[in-house]
PDB file of C-alpha atoms and ligand atoms in Angstrom:
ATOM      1  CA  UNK A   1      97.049  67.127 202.469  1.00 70.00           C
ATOM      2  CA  UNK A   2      97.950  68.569 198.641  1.00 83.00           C
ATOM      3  CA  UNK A   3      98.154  71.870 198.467  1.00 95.00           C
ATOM      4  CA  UNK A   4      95.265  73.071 195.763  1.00 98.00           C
ATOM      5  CA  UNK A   5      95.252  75.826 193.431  1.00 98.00           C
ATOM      6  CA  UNK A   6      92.450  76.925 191.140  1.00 98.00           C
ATOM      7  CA  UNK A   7      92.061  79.518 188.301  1.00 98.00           C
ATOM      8  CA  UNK A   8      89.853  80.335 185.473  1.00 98.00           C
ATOM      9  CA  UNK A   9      89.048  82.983 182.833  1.00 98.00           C
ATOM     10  CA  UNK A  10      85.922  84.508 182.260  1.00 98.00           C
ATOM     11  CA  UNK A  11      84.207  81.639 181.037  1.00 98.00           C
ATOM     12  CA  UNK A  12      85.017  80.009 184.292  1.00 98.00           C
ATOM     13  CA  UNK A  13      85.074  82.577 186.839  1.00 98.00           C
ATOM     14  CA  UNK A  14      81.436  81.824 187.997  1.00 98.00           C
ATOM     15  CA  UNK A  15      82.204  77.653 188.272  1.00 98.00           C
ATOM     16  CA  UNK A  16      85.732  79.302 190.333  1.00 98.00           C
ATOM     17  CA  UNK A  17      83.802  80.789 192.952  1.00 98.00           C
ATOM     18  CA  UNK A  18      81.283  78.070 193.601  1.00 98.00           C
ATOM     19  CA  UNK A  19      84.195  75.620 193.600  1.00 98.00           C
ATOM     20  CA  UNK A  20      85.961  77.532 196.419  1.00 98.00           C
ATOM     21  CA  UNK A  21      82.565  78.221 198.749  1.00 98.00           C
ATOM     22  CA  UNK A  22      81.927  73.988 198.017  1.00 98.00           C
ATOM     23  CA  UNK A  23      85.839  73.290 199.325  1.00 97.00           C
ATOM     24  CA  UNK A  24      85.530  76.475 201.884  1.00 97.00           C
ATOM     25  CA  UNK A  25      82.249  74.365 203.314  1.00 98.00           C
ATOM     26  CA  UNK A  26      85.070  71.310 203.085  1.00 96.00           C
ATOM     27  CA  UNK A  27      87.569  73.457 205.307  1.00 96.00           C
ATOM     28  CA  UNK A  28      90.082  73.346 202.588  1.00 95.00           C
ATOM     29  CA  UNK A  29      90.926  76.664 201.093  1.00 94.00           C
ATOM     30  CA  UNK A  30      92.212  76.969 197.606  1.00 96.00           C
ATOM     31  CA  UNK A  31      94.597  79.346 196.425  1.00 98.00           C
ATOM     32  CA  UNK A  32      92.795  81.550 193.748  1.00 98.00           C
ATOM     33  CA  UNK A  33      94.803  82.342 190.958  1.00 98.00           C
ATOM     34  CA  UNK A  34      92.513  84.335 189.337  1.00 98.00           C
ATOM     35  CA  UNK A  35      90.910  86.072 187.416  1.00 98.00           C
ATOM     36  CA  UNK A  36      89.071  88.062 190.080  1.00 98.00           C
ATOM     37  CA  UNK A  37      86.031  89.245 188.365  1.00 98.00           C
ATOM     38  CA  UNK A  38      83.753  88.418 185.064  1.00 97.00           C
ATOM     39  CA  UNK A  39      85.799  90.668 182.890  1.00 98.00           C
ATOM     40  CA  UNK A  40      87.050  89.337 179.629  1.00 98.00           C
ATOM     41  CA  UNK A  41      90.865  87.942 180.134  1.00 98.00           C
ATOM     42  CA  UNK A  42      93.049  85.634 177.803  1.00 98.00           C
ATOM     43  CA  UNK A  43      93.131  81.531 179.036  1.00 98.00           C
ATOM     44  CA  UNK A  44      96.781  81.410 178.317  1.00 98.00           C
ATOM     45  CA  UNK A  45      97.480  83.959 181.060  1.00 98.00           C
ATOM     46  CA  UNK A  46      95.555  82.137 184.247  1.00 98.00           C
ATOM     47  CA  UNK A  47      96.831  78.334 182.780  1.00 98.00           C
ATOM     48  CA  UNK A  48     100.386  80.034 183.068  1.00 98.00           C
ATOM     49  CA  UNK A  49      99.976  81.350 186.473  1.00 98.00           C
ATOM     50  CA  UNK A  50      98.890  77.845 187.080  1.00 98.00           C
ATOM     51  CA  UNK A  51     101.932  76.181 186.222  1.00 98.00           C
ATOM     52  CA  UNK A  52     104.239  78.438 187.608  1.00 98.00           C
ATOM     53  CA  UNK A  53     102.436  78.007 190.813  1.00 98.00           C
ATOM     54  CA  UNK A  54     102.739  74.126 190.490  1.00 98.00           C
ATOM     55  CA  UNK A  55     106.515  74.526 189.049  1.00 97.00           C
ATOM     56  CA  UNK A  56     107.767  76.712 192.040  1.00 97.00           C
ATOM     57  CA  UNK A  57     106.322  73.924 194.274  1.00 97.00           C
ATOM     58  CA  UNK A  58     103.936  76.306 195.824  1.00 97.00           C
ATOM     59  CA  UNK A  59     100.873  73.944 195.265  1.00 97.00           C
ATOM     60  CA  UNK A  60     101.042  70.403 194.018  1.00 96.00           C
ATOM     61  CA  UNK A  61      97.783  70.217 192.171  1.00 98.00           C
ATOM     62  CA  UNK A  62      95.923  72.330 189.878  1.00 98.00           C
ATOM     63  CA  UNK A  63      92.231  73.673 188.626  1.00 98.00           C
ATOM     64  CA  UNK A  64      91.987  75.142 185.875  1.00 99.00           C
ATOM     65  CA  UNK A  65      88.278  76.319 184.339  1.00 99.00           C
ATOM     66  CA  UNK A  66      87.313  77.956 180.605  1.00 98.00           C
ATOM     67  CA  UNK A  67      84.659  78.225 178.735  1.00 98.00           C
ATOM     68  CA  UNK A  68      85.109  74.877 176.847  1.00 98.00           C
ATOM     69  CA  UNK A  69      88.032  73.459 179.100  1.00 98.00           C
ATOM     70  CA  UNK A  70      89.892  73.251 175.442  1.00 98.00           C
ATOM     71  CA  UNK A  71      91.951  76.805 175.190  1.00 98.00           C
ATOM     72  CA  UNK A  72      93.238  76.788 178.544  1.00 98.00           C
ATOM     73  CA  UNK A  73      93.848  72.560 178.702  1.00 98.00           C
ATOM     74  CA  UNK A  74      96.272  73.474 175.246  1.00 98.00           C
ATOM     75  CA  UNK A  75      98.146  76.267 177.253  1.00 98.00           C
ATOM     76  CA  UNK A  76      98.822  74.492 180.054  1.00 98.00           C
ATOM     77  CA  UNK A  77     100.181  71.246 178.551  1.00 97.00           C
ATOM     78  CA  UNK A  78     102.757  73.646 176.813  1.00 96.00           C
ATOM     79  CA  UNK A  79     104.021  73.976 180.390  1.00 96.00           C
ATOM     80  CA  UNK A  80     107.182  71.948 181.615  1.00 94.00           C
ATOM     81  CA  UNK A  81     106.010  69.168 184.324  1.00 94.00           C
ATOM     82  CA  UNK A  82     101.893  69.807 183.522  1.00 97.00           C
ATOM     83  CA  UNK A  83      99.724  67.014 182.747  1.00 98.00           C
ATOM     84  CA  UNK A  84      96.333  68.726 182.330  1.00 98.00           C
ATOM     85  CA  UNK A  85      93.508  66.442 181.844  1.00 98.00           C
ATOM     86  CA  UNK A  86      89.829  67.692 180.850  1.00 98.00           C
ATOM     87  CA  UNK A  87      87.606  65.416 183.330  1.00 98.00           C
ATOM     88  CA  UNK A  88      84.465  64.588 180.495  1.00 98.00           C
ATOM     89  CA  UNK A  89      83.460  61.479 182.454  1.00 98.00           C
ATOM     90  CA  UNK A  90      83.917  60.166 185.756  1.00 98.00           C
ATOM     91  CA  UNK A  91      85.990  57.188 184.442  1.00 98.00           C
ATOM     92  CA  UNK A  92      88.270  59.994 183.118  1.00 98.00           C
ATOM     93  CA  UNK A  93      88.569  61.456 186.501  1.00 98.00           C
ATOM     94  CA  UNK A  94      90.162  58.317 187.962  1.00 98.00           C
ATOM     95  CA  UNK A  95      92.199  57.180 184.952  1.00 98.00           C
ATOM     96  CA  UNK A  96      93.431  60.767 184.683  1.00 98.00           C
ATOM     97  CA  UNK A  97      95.215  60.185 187.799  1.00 98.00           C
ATOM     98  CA  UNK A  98      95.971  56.973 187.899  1.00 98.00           C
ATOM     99  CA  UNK A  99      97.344  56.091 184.269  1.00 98.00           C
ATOM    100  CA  UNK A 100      98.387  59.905 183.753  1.00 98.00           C
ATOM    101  CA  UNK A 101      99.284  61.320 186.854  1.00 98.00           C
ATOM    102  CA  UNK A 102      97.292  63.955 185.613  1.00 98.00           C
ATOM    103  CA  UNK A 103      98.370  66.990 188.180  1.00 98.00           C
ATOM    104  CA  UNK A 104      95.456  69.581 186.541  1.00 98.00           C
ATOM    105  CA  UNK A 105      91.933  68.855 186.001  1.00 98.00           C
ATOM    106  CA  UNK A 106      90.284  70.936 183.667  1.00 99.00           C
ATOM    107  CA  UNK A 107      86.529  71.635 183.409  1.00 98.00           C
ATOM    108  CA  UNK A 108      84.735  73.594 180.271  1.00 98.00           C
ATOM    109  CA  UNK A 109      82.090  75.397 182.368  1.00 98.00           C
ATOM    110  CA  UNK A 110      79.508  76.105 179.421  1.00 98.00           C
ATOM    111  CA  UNK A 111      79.571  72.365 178.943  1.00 98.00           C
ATOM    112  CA  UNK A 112      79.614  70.313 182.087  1.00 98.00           C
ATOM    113  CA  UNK A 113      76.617  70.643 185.296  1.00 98.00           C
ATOM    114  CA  UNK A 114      78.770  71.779 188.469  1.00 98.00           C
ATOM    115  CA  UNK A 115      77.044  68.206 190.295  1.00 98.00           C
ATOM    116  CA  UNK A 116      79.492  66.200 187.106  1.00 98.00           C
ATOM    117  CA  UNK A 117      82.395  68.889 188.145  1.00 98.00           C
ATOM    118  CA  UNK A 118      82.253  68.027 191.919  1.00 98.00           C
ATOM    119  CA  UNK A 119      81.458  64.190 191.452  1.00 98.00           C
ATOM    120  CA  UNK A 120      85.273  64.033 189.164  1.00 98.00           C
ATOM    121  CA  UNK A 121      86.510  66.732 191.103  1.00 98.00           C
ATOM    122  CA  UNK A 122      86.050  64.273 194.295  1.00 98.00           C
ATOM    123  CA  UNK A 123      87.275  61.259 191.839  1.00 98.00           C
ATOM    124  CA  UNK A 124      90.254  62.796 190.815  1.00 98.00           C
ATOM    125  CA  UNK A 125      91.554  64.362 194.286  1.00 98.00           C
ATOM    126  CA  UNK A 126      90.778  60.842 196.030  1.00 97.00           C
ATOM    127  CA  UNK A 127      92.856  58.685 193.249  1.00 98.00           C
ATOM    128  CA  UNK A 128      96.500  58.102 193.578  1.00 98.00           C
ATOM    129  CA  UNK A 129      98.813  57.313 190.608  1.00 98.00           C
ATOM    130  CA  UNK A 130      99.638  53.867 189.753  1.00 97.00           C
ATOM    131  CA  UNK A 131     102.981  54.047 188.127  1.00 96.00           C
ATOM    132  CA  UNK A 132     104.672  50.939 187.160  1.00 96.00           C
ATOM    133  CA  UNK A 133     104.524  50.952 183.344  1.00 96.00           C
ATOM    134  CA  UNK A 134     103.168  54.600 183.010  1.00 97.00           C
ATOM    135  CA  UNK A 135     105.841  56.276 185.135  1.00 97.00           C
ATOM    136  CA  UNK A 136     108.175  55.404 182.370  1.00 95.00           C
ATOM    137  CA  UNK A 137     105.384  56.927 179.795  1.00 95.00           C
ATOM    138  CA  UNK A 138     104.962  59.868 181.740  1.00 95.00           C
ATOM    139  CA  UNK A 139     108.936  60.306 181.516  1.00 94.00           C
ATOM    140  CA  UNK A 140     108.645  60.075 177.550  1.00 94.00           C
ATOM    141  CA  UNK A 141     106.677  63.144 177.076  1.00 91.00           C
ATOM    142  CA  UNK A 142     109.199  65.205 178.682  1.00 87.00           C
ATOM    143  CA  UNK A 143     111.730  63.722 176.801  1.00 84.00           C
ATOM    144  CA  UNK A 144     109.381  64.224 173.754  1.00 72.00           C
ATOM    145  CA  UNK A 145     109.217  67.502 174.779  1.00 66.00           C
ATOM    146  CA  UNK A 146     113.257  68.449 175.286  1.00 58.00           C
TER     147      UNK A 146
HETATM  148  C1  LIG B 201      86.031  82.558 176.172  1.00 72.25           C
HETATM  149  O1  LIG B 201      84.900  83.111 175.593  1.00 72.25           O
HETATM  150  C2  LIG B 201      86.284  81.162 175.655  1.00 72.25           C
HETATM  151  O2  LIG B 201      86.776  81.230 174.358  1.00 72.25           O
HETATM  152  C3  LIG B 201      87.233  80.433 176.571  1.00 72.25           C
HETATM  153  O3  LIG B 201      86.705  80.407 177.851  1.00 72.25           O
HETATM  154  C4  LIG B 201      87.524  78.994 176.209  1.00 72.25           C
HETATM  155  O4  LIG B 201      86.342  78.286 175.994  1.00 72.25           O
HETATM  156  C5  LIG B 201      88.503  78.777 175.150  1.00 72.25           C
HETATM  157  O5  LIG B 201      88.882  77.632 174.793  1.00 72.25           O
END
């Protein structure tokens, strides 16, 4: 069973809590990151948490929530190891994981109905990575990246 994280900012806290009662109902808890309440934060801060969580190998896969998905999707690919991947269709979801290896799915809670979030969320977590040709591709962006 991975071990699931999830975090948002403001823009995302609602979409956060709902996620964690619909994986509760699952019997799969997931570590909340933060932020804790509807207070105005800064994306960079929770996508950083995020990958430090993911980089310390205390969870292997990551949700991450903004307003727009965009601000905190940018902060987290900065991040050594991340591949966050905004999930915009369902077809996304699955080649997210297994083209990408995608290990963060991002949602942009002012744009996307939570029934589209849980339908990729269910995509994503279900879909295993195909490597072959894109494990080498997957090694070039860290390379890219020095
Ligand atoms: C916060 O209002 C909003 O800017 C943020 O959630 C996100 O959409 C940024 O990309």
């Amino acid at each position: 069973m991975v071990k699931l994280a999830i975090a948002a900012d403001h823009g995302g806290f609602e979409l956060k809590e709902k996620l964690k009662t619909y994986f509760m109902d699952k019997g799969i808890v997931l570590k909340d990151l933060g932020t804790y309440s509807a207070e105005s934060c800064d994306y960079p801060d929770l996508a950083q948490k995020m990958c430090a969580a993911i980089n310390d190998n205390e969870i292997d896969t990551g949700i991450l929530i903004c307003g727009s998905g965009i601000g905190i999707s940018i902060a987290a690919n900065r991040c050594k190891g991340i591949r966050a991947a905004i999930l915009y269709n369902d077809d996304v979801a699955h080649l997210a994981r297994e083209h990408n290896n995608a290990n963060v799915a991002v949602f942009g809670a002012r744009m996307m109905d939570y029934s589209d979030v849980i339908r990729r969320l269910e995509v994503f977590l279900n879909t295993e990575f195909e490597g072959g040709r894109h494990q080498n591709r997957i090694e070039k962006i860290e390379k890219v990246r020095g």
